[in-house]
Amino acid sequence: MAKQNVSEQFVDILARAGVKRLYGVVGDSLNPVVDAIRRRAGMEWIQVRHEETAAFAAGAEAQITGTLAACAGSCGPGNLHLINGLYDAHRSMAPVLALASHIPSSEIGLNYFQATHPELLFQECSHYNEMISNPQQMPRLLQTAIQHAIGQGGVSVVSMPGDVASQPAPEKSIEHALVTSRPTVRPGDGEIEKLCRMVDEAKRVTLFCGSGTAGAHAEVMEFAERVKAPVGHALRGKEWIQYDNPFDVGMSGLLGYGAAYEATHECDLLILLGTDFPYNAFLPDDVKIVQVDVRPEHLGRRSKLDLAVWGDVRETLRCLTPRVKAKSDRKFLDRMLKKHADALEGVVKAYTRKVDKHIPIHPEYVASVLDELADDDAVFTVDTGMCNVWAARYLSPNGKRRVIGSFSHGSMANALPQAIGAQFTDRDRQVVSMSGDGGFTMLMGDFLTLVQYNLPVKVVLFNNSSLGMVELEMLVGGLPSFGTTNKNPDFAAVARAAGAYGVRVEKPKELTSALKDAFKHKGPALVDVVTDPNALSIPPKISADMVTGFALSASKIVLDGGVGRMVQMARSNLRNVPRP
């Protein structure tokens, strides 16, 4: 049997950790690793057009599967391109292993061609970041990196010079069993007892939920029923907590809607469940606050806490719910449900006025039709900016759909590359990229990746020829919009020229059939929808820092546009409110 080199051993260890593919751009110092993948059954090299796409795709794959994903970049500029996508993966707690290939080891520190210091560059966007300088290091160092990425939830970066990658692997290398999943964390009995007393003493309890409630829907609903608590959520908590929720009062934040803001401010005990919601101006400072989170470093960094509970949301509630006294008074809950329904009724009127005849097309209408036509288990990837608004207000979660975006890092151009990673996990699952024209054109080259691999991603392009969110910031800041207008091509024609399905939609009556035809198409498709750049209006008394600093709930900001099927859900929940 031929002796392994370091690259082959590297790939074997990744395969043992469950990695099925590496995303990247081949070149120079990375060539030995790519060649090892070429010869390794069960491992695939995914050639993208930009390394930033590689990192975003790996992050999306990790979020969909919950397992380790990987990306790679060649030395210097190649791995530098990874950094934005790695920041996003790290802030999304997506387990990603990044290989930052390095210049020849004999030239490190001598200002060699393409020289950088990856062990410094990736420090802020990783839990672990080390260089392999000797073949003897490789197995243990890579295994340690894998344990960090999976165990802590985030990015590990391994840099390796190309000459080291080509050397023979050590004959008696130390390889051990790998951790491939995270354990559950149960709070101590003392914290559970303290929380139980606080809940029993409170008359009005509100729950505010984030992405940490994934897998805990049943437990949150059971607890909310027991203590008659309204349930609000952050954007990253929407997909996990909003569906089948008779206690729903909407979302807080600039993109929010409904009565979540009021519910968090008018209670006397606010329980933050699995959320690192960063905008502390939305949180109250005059009520008791408890935070439950699996990451102890999250506890108390957004608001002053009366109790910090380190634990998984599901395990915490399983311990807590049987111990608290059941509450019978629904007055606070019912009042918040009524406020929520009234708030949604108010904004939906702006959306319903002649929307099917409005030209340019209302983006709200596009999002609403998309929500109706998409599969029940579709994966939506959402560009930062106005697409976040439409996704937050119109995509209806059901426990099977997924919604992925750069919700913590806030990067442009994330939707298309994240769709690539999501689609590779399952070619038969519908993946829809909700792209803005600004974000799409930033990494448009990787539309060719869809064509090259015949990935059936459907790109729905909200084409308003502007950077809409930036225009909004300028407007509220009293500044004339400047540098925000895009001169765009016919994107459908570009898609067809690339070998994909492409259709342009300029009239509302054409939208439904265009989306249906695109969804039926077996390969990649792009629907270029020309939308109204003036779809968002802001009352004149909103200050600049309220928008740019996300300092006021959208329940206090009237945004033109509706809230899709959420209004029906709110009406349904109101049926449970006793009539006087």
Coordinates of C-alpha atoms in Angstrom, one line a residue:
M1 CA 0.0 0.0 0.0
A2 CA 1.4 3.4 -1.0
K3 CA 2.3 5.7 1.8
Q4 CA 0.0 8.6 2.5
N5 CA 1.1 12.2 2.2
V6 CA -0.1 14.9 4.6
S7 CA -2.9 16.1 2.2
E8 CA -4.3 12.6 1.9
Q9 CA -4.3 12.2 5.6
F10 CA -5.9 15.7 6.0
V11 CA -8.8 14.7 3.7
D12 CA -9.3 11.3 5.4
I13 CA -9.7 13.0 8.8
L14 CA -12.2 15.4 7.4
A15 CA -14.2 12.5 5.9
R16 CA -14.2 10.8 9.3
A17 CA -15.7 14.0 10.8
G18 CA -18.5 13.7 8.3
V19 CA -17.4 16.3 5.7
K20 CA -18.6 15.4 2.2
R21 CA -17.3 18.3 0.2
L22 CA -14.8 21.2 0.2
Y23 CA -15.8 24.5 -1.4
G24 CA -13.1 26.7 -2.9
V25 CA -10.9 27.9 -5.8
V26 CA -8.0 25.7 -6.7
G27 CA -4.5 27.1 -7.0
D28 CA -0.7 26.9 -6.0
S29 CA -0.3 25.9 -2.4
L30 CA -3.8 24.3 -2.3
N31 CA -3.1 21.9 -5.2
P32 CA -1.9 18.9 -3.2
V33 CA -5.1 18.9 -1.1
V34 CA -7.4 19.3 -4.2
D35 CA -5.5 16.4 -5.8
A36 CA -6.0 14.3 -2.7
I37 CA -9.8 15.0 -2.9
R38 CA -9.8 14.0 -6.6
R39 CA -8.5 10.6 -5.6
R40 CA -10.7 10.2 -2.5
A41 CA -14.0 8.4 -2.9
G42 CA -16.9 10.0 -1.0
M43 CA -15.3 13.5 -1.0
E44 CA -16.1 16.2 -3.5
W45 CA -14.3 19.3 -4.5
I46 CA -16.8 22.1 -5.3
Q47 CA -15.3 24.7 -7.6
V48 CA -16.8 28.1 -7.0
R49 CA -15.8 31.4 -8.7
H50 CA -15.0 33.3 -5.6
E51 CA -13.7 32.1 -2.2
E52 CA -16.2 34.3 -0.4
T53 CA -18.9 32.1 -2.0
A54 CA -17.1 29.0 -0.7
A55 CA -17.2 30.2 2.9
F56 CA -20.9 31.3 2.7
A57 CA -21.8 28.0 1.0
A58 CA -20.0 26.0 3.8
G59 CA -21.8 28.0 6.4
A60 CA -25.2 27.4 4.9
E61 CA -24.5 23.7 4.6
A62 CA -23.6 23.5 8.2
Q63 CA -26.7 25.3 9.2
I64 CA -28.9 23.0 7.2
T65 CA -27.3 19.8 8.3
G66 CA -26.1 20.7 11.8
T67 CA -22.8 19.0 11.0
L68 CA -19.3 20.1 10.0
A69 CA -18.8 21.7 6.6
A70 CA -15.5 22.9 5.0
C71 CA -14.0 25.4 2.6
A72 CA -10.6 26.2 1.4
G73 CA -8.5 29.0 -0.1
S74 CA -5.1 29.1 -1.6
C75 CA -2.3 31.2 -0.1
G76 CA -2.5 34.9 0.5
P77 CA -5.3 36.5 -1.6
G78 CA -7.1 33.2 -2.0
N79 CA -7.7 32.6 1.7
L80 CA -8.3 36.3 2.4
H81 CA -11.4 36.1 0.2
L82 CA -12.8 33.6 2.7
I83 CA -12.9 36.0 5.6
N84 CA -16.3 37.6 5.1
G85 CA -18.2 34.3 4.8
L86 CA -16.3 32.9 7.8
Y87 CA -17.3 35.9 9.9
D88 CA -20.9 35.1 9.0
A89 CA -20.6 31.4 9.7
H90 CA -18.9 32.1 13.1
R91 CA -21.6 34.6 14.2
S92 CA -24.3 32.1 13.1
M93 CA -22.6 29.4 15.2
A94 CA -22.3 27.2 12.1
P95 CA -19.5 24.6 12.5
V96 CA -17.1 25.2 9.6
L97 CA -13.5 24.1 9.1
A98 CA -11.5 26.5 6.8
L99 CA -8.2 25.5 5.2
A100 CA -6.1 28.6 4.7
S101 CA -3.3 27.3 2.5
H102 CA 0.0 29.1 3.0
I103 CA 3.2 30.1 1.2
P104 CA 6.2 27.7 1.3
S105 CA 7.3 27.2 4.9
S106 CA 10.9 28.2 4.1
E107 CA 9.7 31.7 3.0
I108 CA 7.4 32.6 5.9
G109 CA 8.4 35.9 7.4
L110 CA 10.5 37.0 4.4
N111 CA 7.9 39.0 2.5
Y112 CA 7.5 36.3 -0.1
F113 CA 5.0 36.6 -3.0
Q114 CA 1.4 36.6 -1.7
A115 CA 2.6 36.4 1.9
T116 CA 0.1 37.1 4.6
H117 CA -0.3 36.0 8.2
P118 CA -3.4 33.8 8.4
E119 CA -2.9 33.0 12.0
L120 CA -3.5 36.7 12.7
L121 CA -6.0 37.5 10.0
F122 CA -8.7 34.9 11.1
Q123 CA -8.3 35.4 14.8
E124 CA -11.6 37.3 15.3
C125 CA -13.7 35.0 13.2
S126 CA -12.7 31.7 14.7
H127 CA -12.6 29.6 17.9
Y128 CA -9.4 28.0 16.8
N129 CA -6.7 29.3 14.4
E130 CA -3.4 27.5 14.1
M131 CA -0.7 26.7 11.5
I132 CA 0.6 23.3 10.6
S133 CA 4.4 23.7 10.2
N134 CA 5.4 20.0 10.5
P135 CA 3.7 16.8 9.3
Q136 CA 3.9 15.4 12.9
Q137 CA 1.5 18.2 13.9
M138 CA -1.2 17.6 11.4
P139 CA -3.4 14.8 12.7
R140 CA -3.7 16.2 16.2
L141 CA -4.0 19.8 15.1
L142 CA -6.7 19.1 12.6
Q143 CA -8.6 17.0 15.0
T144 CA -8.4 19.7 17.6
A145 CA -9.7 22.3 15.1
I146 CA -12.6 20.0 14.3
Q147 CA -13.5 19.6 18.0
H148 CA -13.5 23.4 18.5
A149 CA -15.7 24.0 15.4
I150 CA -18.3 21.4 16.5
G151 CA -18.0 21.7 20.2
Q152 CA -18.2 25.5 20.4
G153 CA -20.3 26.1 17.3
G154 CA -18.4 28.3 14.8
V155 CA -15.3 28.4 12.7
S156 CA -11.9 26.8 13.0
V157 CA -9.1 27.8 10.7
V158 CA -6.1 25.6 9.8
S159 CA -3.3 27.1 7.7
M160 CA -0.9 24.8 6.0
P161 CA 2.0 25.6 3.7
G162 CA 1.8 23.8 0.3
D163 CA 5.2 22.1 0.8
V164 CA 4.1 20.6 4.1
A165 CA 0.9 19.3 2.4
S166 CA 3.0 17.4 0.0
Q167 CA 5.3 15.7 2.5
P168 CA 4.8 12.1 3.7
A169 CA 2.4 11.6 6.6
P170 CA 4.0 10.3 9.8
E171 CA 3.9 6.6 10.1
K172 CA 2.6 6.4 13.6
S173 CA 0.3 9.4 13.8
I174 CA -2.0 10.0 16.7
E175 CA -5.6 9.8 15.6
H176 CA -8.5 9.6 18.0
A177 CA -12.3 9.4 18.0
L178 CA -13.8 12.6 16.9
V179 CA -16.6 14.6 18.5
T180 CA -19.3 15.1 15.8
S181 CA -22.2 16.6 17.8
R182 CA -22.7 18.9 20.8
P183 CA -24.1 17.7 24.1
T184 CA -27.2 19.2 25.8
V185 CA -26.5 21.5 28.7
R186 CA -28.8 21.3 31.8
P187 CA -28.8 24.2 34.3
G188 CA -28.1 23.5 37.9
D189 CA -31.0 22.9 40.3
G190 CA -30.2 26.2 42.1
E191 CA -30.8 28.2 38.9
I192 CA -34.0 26.3 38.1
E193 CA -35.3 27.0 41.6
K194 CA -34.5 30.7 41.4
L195 CA -36.2 30.9 38.0
C196 CA -39.2 29.0 39.3
R197 CA -39.7 31.5 42.1
M198 CA -39.4 34.5 39.8
V199 CA -42.0 33.0 37.4
D200 CA -44.4 32.2 40.3
E201 CA -44.1 35.7 41.7
A202 CA -44.6 37.5 38.4
K203 CA -48.1 38.5 37.2
R204 CA -47.2 39.2 33.6
V205 CA -44.6 37.0 31.9
T206 CA -43.4 37.5 28.3
L207 CA -41.1 35.1 26.4
F208 CA -38.7 36.5 23.7
C209 CA -37.2 33.8 21.6
G210 CA -34.2 33.5 19.3
S211 CA -32.5 30.8 17.3
G212 CA -31.6 28.9 20.5
T213 CA -35.2 27.7 20.5
A214 CA -34.5 25.4 17.6
G215 CA -35.9 22.0 18.5
A216 CA -37.7 23.4 21.6
H217 CA -41.0 24.5 20.0
A218 CA -43.2 22.0 22.0
E219 CA -41.5 23.0 25.2
V220 CA -41.9 26.7 24.7
M221 CA -45.6 26.3 23.8
E222 CA -46.2 24.1 26.9
F223 CA -44.5 26.7 29.2
A224 CA -46.3 29.6 27.6
E225 CA -49.6 27.9 28.1
R226 CA -48.8 27.1 31.7
V227 CA -47.9 30.7 32.6
K228 CA -50.2 32.5 30.0
A229 CA -47.2 34.3 28.4
P230 CA -47.2 36.1 25.0
V231 CA -44.4 34.9 22.8
G232 CA -42.3 37.2 20.7
H233 CA -39.3 36.5 18.6
A234 CA -36.2 37.9 17.0
L235 CA -35.6 37.4 13.3
R236 CA -33.4 34.3 13.7
G237 CA -36.1 32.8 16.0
K238 CA -39.0 33.2 13.5
E239 CA -38.5 29.9 11.7
W240 CA -38.4 28.0 15.0
I241 CA -41.1 29.5 17.1
Q242 CA -43.8 31.4 15.0
Y243 CA -45.6 28.4 13.5
D244 CA -48.5 26.7 15.4
N245 CA -48.1 29.3 18.1
P246 CA -51.4 30.6 19.7
F247 CA -49.3 32.9 21.9
D248 CA -47.6 34.7 19.0
V249 CA -47.2 38.5 19.3
G250 CA -44.8 39.0 16.4
M251 CA -41.2 40.1 16.1
S252 CA -39.2 43.0 17.6
G253 CA -36.5 45.0 15.9
L254 CA -36.6 47.4 13.0
L255 CA -37.9 44.7 10.7
G256 CA -40.5 43.6 13.2
Y257 CA -44.3 43.8 13.4
G258 CA -47.1 43.3 15.8
A259 CA -47.1 43.6 19.6
A260 CA -43.7 42.1 20.5
Y261 CA -42.3 45.5 21.6
E262 CA -45.3 46.2 23.9
A263 CA -45.3 42.6 25.3
T264 CA -41.6 42.9 26.3
H265 CA -42.1 46.3 27.9
E266 CA -45.4 45.9 29.7
C267 CA -44.6 42.6 31.4
D268 CA -43.0 42.4 34.9
L269 CA -40.8 39.4 34.0
L270 CA -39.2 39.0 30.5
I271 CA -37.5 35.7 29.8
L272 CA -35.1 35.7 26.9
L273 CA -34.8 32.2 25.4
G274 CA -31.9 31.4 23.2
T275 CA -31.4 34.9 21.8
D276 CA -28.4 37.1 21.5
F277 CA -30.6 39.9 20.1
P278 CA -28.1 42.7 19.7
Y279 CA -30.3 45.8 19.8
N280 CA -30.6 46.6 23.5
A281 CA -32.6 49.8 22.8
F282 CA -35.5 47.5 22.0
L283 CA -35.3 45.8 25.3
P284 CA -36.8 47.2 28.5
D285 CA -34.7 48.6 31.4
D286 CA -37.5 48.7 34.0
V287 CA -38.6 45.1 34.2
K288 CA -37.0 41.9 35.6
I289 CA -35.1 40.0 32.9
V290 CA -34.0 36.4 32.9
Q291 CA -31.8 35.0 30.1
V292 CA -31.4 31.4 29.2
D293 CA -28.6 30.5 26.7
V294 CA -26.3 27.6 26.0
R295 CA -23.4 30.1 25.4
P296 CA -22.5 31.6 28.8
E297 CA -20.7 34.5 27.1
H298 CA -24.0 35.6 25.7
L299 CA -25.6 36.0 29.2
G300 CA -26.0 39.7 30.2
R301 CA -24.1 41.3 27.3
R302 CA -27.2 43.0 25.9
S303 CA -29.2 43.9 29.0
K304 CA -28.9 43.9 32.8
L305 CA -30.1 40.5 34.1
D306 CA -31.8 39.6 37.3
L307 CA -31.0 35.9 36.6
A308 CA -28.6 34.3 34.2
V309 CA -29.3 30.6 33.3
W310 CA -26.7 28.6 31.5
G311 CA -28.4 25.8 29.6
D312 CA -30.2 24.7 26.5
V313 CA -33.7 26.1 26.1
R314 CA -35.3 22.7 25.7
E315 CA -33.6 21.2 28.7
T316 CA -34.2 24.2 30.9
L317 CA -37.9 24.3 30.1
R318 CA -38.2 20.6 30.6
C319 CA -36.9 21.1 34.1
L320 CA -38.8 24.3 34.8
T321 CA -42.3 23.8 33.5
P322 CA -43.4 21.0 35.9
R323 CA -42.2 23.1 38.8
V324 CA -43.9 26.4 38.2
K325 CA -47.5 27.0 39.3
A326 CA -50.0 27.2 36.5
K327 CA -51.5 30.6 36.0
S328 CA -55.1 31.1 35.2
D329 CA -55.2 34.9 34.5
R330 CA -55.1 35.5 30.8
K331 CA -55.7 39.3 30.9
F332 CA -52.2 40.3 29.9
L333 CA -51.9 37.6 27.2
D334 CA -55.2 38.4 25.7
R335 CA -54.5 42.1 25.7
M336 CA -51.3 41.5 23.8
L337 CA -52.9 39.2 21.3
K338 CA -55.5 41.9 20.6
K339 CA -52.8 44.5 20.2
H340 CA -50.9 42.2 17.9
A341 CA -53.9 41.6 15.7
D342 CA -54.8 45.3 15.6
A343 CA -51.3 46.2 14.6
L344 CA -51.3 43.7 11.7
E345 CA -54.7 44.8 10.5
G346 CA -53.4 48.4 10.4
V347 CA -50.4 47.7 8.2
V348 CA -52.0 45.2 5.9
K349 CA -54.3 47.8 4.4
A350 CA -51.3 49.5 2.8
Y351 CA -50.4 46.3 1.1
T352 CA -53.9 45.4 -0.2
R353 CA -54.6 48.6 -2.1
K354 CA -54.5 47.7 -5.8
V355 CA -51.4 45.7 -5.3
D356 CA -52.1 43.4 -8.2
K357 CA -52.2 46.4 -10.6
H358 CA -49.3 48.5 -9.2
I359 CA -46.4 49.1 -11.6
P360 CA -43.5 48.9 -10.8
I361 CA -44.5 45.8 -8.8
H362 CA -44.7 46.0 -5.0
P363 CA -42.0 43.8 -3.6
E364 CA -44.5 42.9 -0.8
Y365 CA -46.6 41.3 -3.5
V366 CA -43.7 39.3 -4.8
A367 CA -42.9 38.0 -1.4
S368 CA -46.5 37.1 -0.7
V369 CA -46.9 35.2 -3.9
L370 CA -43.6 33.5 -3.4
D371 CA -44.7 32.4 0.1
E372 CA -47.8 30.9 -1.3
L373 CA -46.1 29.0 -4.2
A374 CA -43.0 27.7 -2.5
D375 CA -42.8 24.1 -1.2
D376 CA -43.7 23.4 2.4
D377 CA -40.1 22.3 3.1
A378 CA -38.4 24.9 0.9
V379 CA -35.1 26.5 2.0
F380 CA -35.1 30.3 1.6
T381 CA -31.8 32.2 1.6
V382 CA -32.2 35.9 2.0
D383 CA -30.1 38.8 1.0
T384 CA -29.3 41.5 3.6
G385 CA -31.3 44.8 3.1
M386 CA -34.9 45.1 2.0
C387 CA -35.1 41.3 1.3
N388 CA -34.8 40.9 5.0
V389 CA -37.9 43.0 5.5
W390 CA -39.9 41.0 3.0
A391 CA -38.7 37.7 4.4
A392 CA -39.5 38.7 7.9
R393 CA -43.0 39.8 7.0
Y394 CA -44.1 37.4 4.4
L395 CA -42.4 34.0 4.7
S396 CA -44.6 31.7 6.7
P397 CA -42.7 29.1 8.8
N398 CA -44.3 25.7 9.4
G399 CA -41.6 23.7 11.1
K400 CA -40.2 22.3 7.9
R401 CA -39.1 25.4 6.0
R402 CA -35.7 26.9 6.6
V403 CA -34.8 30.6 6.3
I404 CA -31.1 31.4 6.2
G405 CA -29.5 34.8 5.9
S406 CA -26.7 36.9 7.2
F407 CA -28.8 37.9 10.1
S408 CA -26.0 38.3 12.7
H409 CA -23.2 39.5 10.4
G410 CA -25.3 41.6 8.0
S411 CA -23.2 41.0 4.9
M412 CA -24.5 41.8 1.4
A413 CA -24.3 39.1 -1.3
N414 CA -25.0 36.2 1.0
A415 CA -28.2 34.7 -0.5
L416 CA -26.8 33.2 -3.8
P417 CA -23.7 31.5 -2.2
Q418 CA -25.8 30.3 0.8
A419 CA -28.3 28.8 -1.7
I420 CA -25.4 26.9 -3.3
G421 CA -24.4 25.3 0.0
A422 CA -28.1 24.5 0.9
Q423 CA -28.8 22.9 -2.5
F424 CA -25.7 20.6 -2.4
T425 CA -27.2 19.0 0.8
D426 CA -30.2 17.8 -1.1
R427 CA -30.7 18.3 -4.9
D428 CA -34.4 17.4 -4.6
R429 CA -35.3 20.0 -2.0
Q430 CA -36.5 23.3 -3.3
V431 CA -34.0 26.1 -2.6
V432 CA -35.0 29.7 -3.3
S433 CA -32.6 32.6 -3.2
M434 CA -34.3 35.9 -2.3
S435 CA -31.7 38.2 -3.9
G436 CA -31.6 42.0 -4.1
D437 CA -30.0 43.4 -7.2
G438 CA -27.2 44.9 -5.1
G439 CA -26.3 41.7 -3.4
F440 CA -26.7 39.5 -6.5
T441 CA -24.4 41.6 -8.6
M442 CA -21.7 41.6 -6.0
L443 CA -21.1 37.8 -6.4
M444 CA -23.0 37.3 -9.6
G445 CA -20.1 35.3 -11.0
D446 CA -21.2 32.4 -8.9
F447 CA -24.5 32.1 -10.8
L448 CA -22.2 30.2 -13.2
T449 CA -21.6 27.7 -10.4
L450 CA -25.3 26.9 -10.5
V451 CA -25.0 26.2 -14.2
Q452 CA -21.7 24.3 -13.9
Y453 CA -23.2 21.8 -11.4
N454 CA -26.8 22.1 -12.7
L455 CA -28.0 23.0 -9.2
P456 CA -31.7 23.7 -9.3
V457 CA -31.6 26.8 -7.2
K458 CA -34.3 29.3 -8.0
V459 CA -33.1 32.9 -7.8
V460 CA -36.0 35.4 -7.3
L461 CA -34.4 38.8 -7.9
F462 CA -36.0 41.8 -6.3
N463 CA -34.7 44.3 -8.8
N464 CA -35.4 47.9 -7.7
S465 CA -32.1 49.2 -9.2
S466 CA -31.1 50.7 -5.9
L467 CA -29.6 49.9 -2.5
G468 CA -33.0 50.3 -0.8
M469 CA -32.0 50.0 2.8
V470 CA -29.1 52.5 2.4
E471 CA -31.5 55.0 0.7
L472 CA -33.8 54.6 3.7
E473 CA -30.9 55.3 6.1
M474 CA -30.0 58.4 4.1
L475 CA -33.6 59.6 4.0
V476 CA -34.2 59.3 7.7
G477 CA -30.8 61.0 8.3
G478 CA -31.9 64.0 6.3
L479 CA -29.4 63.2 3.5
P480 CA -30.2 63.1 -0.2
S481 CA -29.7 59.6 -1.6
F482 CA -26.4 59.4 -3.3
G483 CA -24.4 56.5 -4.7
T484 CA -27.3 54.1 -4.2
T485 CA -28.6 53.7 -7.8
N486 CA -27.7 50.7 -9.9
K487 CA -27.7 50.6 -13.6
N488 CA -28.7 47.0 -14.2
P489 CA -28.9 44.8 -17.3
D490 CA -31.8 42.5 -18.1
F491 CA -30.8 39.8 -15.6
A492 CA -33.0 37.2 -17.2
A493 CA -31.1 37.7 -20.5
V494 CA -27.9 37.3 -18.6
A495 CA -29.2 34.1 -17.0
R496 CA -30.1 32.7 -20.4
A497 CA -26.8 33.6 -21.9
A498 CA -25.1 31.7 -19.0
G499 CA -27.2 28.6 -19.9
A500 CA -29.9 28.8 -17.2
Y501 CA -33.6 29.5 -17.3
G502 CA -34.4 33.2 -17.1
V503 CA -37.6 35.3 -17.2
R504 CA -38.2 39.0 -16.6
V505 CA -41.4 40.2 -14.9
E506 CA -42.5 43.8 -15.1
K507 CA -46.3 43.4 -14.6
P508 CA -48.0 41.9 -11.5
K509 CA -50.3 39.7 -13.6
E510 CA -47.2 38.0 -15.0
L511 CA -45.7 37.1 -11.7
T512 CA -47.6 33.9 -10.6
S513 CA -47.1 32.1 -13.9
A514 CA -43.4 33.2 -14.1
L515 CA -42.7 31.8 -10.6
K516 CA -44.6 28.6 -11.3
D517 CA -42.7 28.0 -14.6
A518 CA -39.3 28.7 -12.9
F519 CA -40.2 26.3 -10.0
K520 CA -41.1 23.6 -12.5
H521 CA -37.8 24.0 -14.4
K522 CA -35.4 21.1 -13.5
G523 CA -32.2 23.2 -13.4
P524 CA -31.1 26.6 -12.2
A525 CA -33.6 29.5 -12.9
L526 CA -33.7 33.2 -12.4
V527 CA -36.8 35.3 -12.1
D528 CA -35.9 39.0 -12.6
V529 CA -38.8 41.0 -11.0
V530 CA -38.7 44.7 -11.5
T531 CA -39.9 46.1 -8.2
D532 CA -40.9 49.5 -6.9
P533 CA -37.8 51.3 -5.3
N534 CA -40.2 53.5 -3.3
A535 CA -41.9 50.6 -1.5
L536 CA -40.9 51.8 1.9
S537 CA -42.1 55.0 3.5
I538 CA -41.1 56.3 7.0
P539 CA -42.9 58.9 9.1
P540 CA -41.2 62.2 9.3
K541 CA -40.4 62.2 13.0
I542 CA -38.1 59.2 13.0
S543 CA -34.5 60.2 13.9
A544 CA -31.4 59.0 12.0
D545 CA -30.0 57.0 14.9
M546 CA -33.3 55.2 15.3
V547 CA -32.9 53.5 11.9
T548 CA -29.1 53.2 11.6
G549 CA -28.8 52.1 15.2
F550 CA -31.9 49.9 15.2
A551 CA -33.1 51.8 18.2
L552 CA -36.9 51.7 17.9
S553 CA -39.3 48.8 17.5
A554 CA -40.9 48.6 14.1
S555 CA -44.2 48.3 16.0
K556 CA -43.6 52.0 16.5
I557 CA -42.5 52.6 12.9
V558 CA -45.2 52.4 10.2
L559 CA -43.8 50.7 7.2
D560 CA -45.9 50.6 4.1
G561 CA -46.5 47.0 3.3
G562 CA -48.4 44.1 4.8
V563 CA -47.5 41.1 6.8
G564 CA -48.9 38.3 4.6
R565 CA -50.5 35.3 6.1
M566 CA -49.5 36.3 9.6
V567 CA -52.6 38.5 9.8
Q568 CA -54.8 35.3 9.4
M569 CA -52.8 33.6 12.1
A570 CA -53.3 36.6 14.5
R571 CA -57.1 36.6 13.7
S572 CA -57.2 32.9 14.5
N573 CA -55.4 33.3 17.8
L574 CA -57.9 36.0 18.7
R575 CA -60.7 33.4 18.7
N576 CA -59.2 32.1 21.9
V577 CA -59.7 35.4 23.7
P578 CA -62.8 35.3 25.8
R579 CA -65.4 37.9 24.8
P580 CA -66.8 40.2 27.6

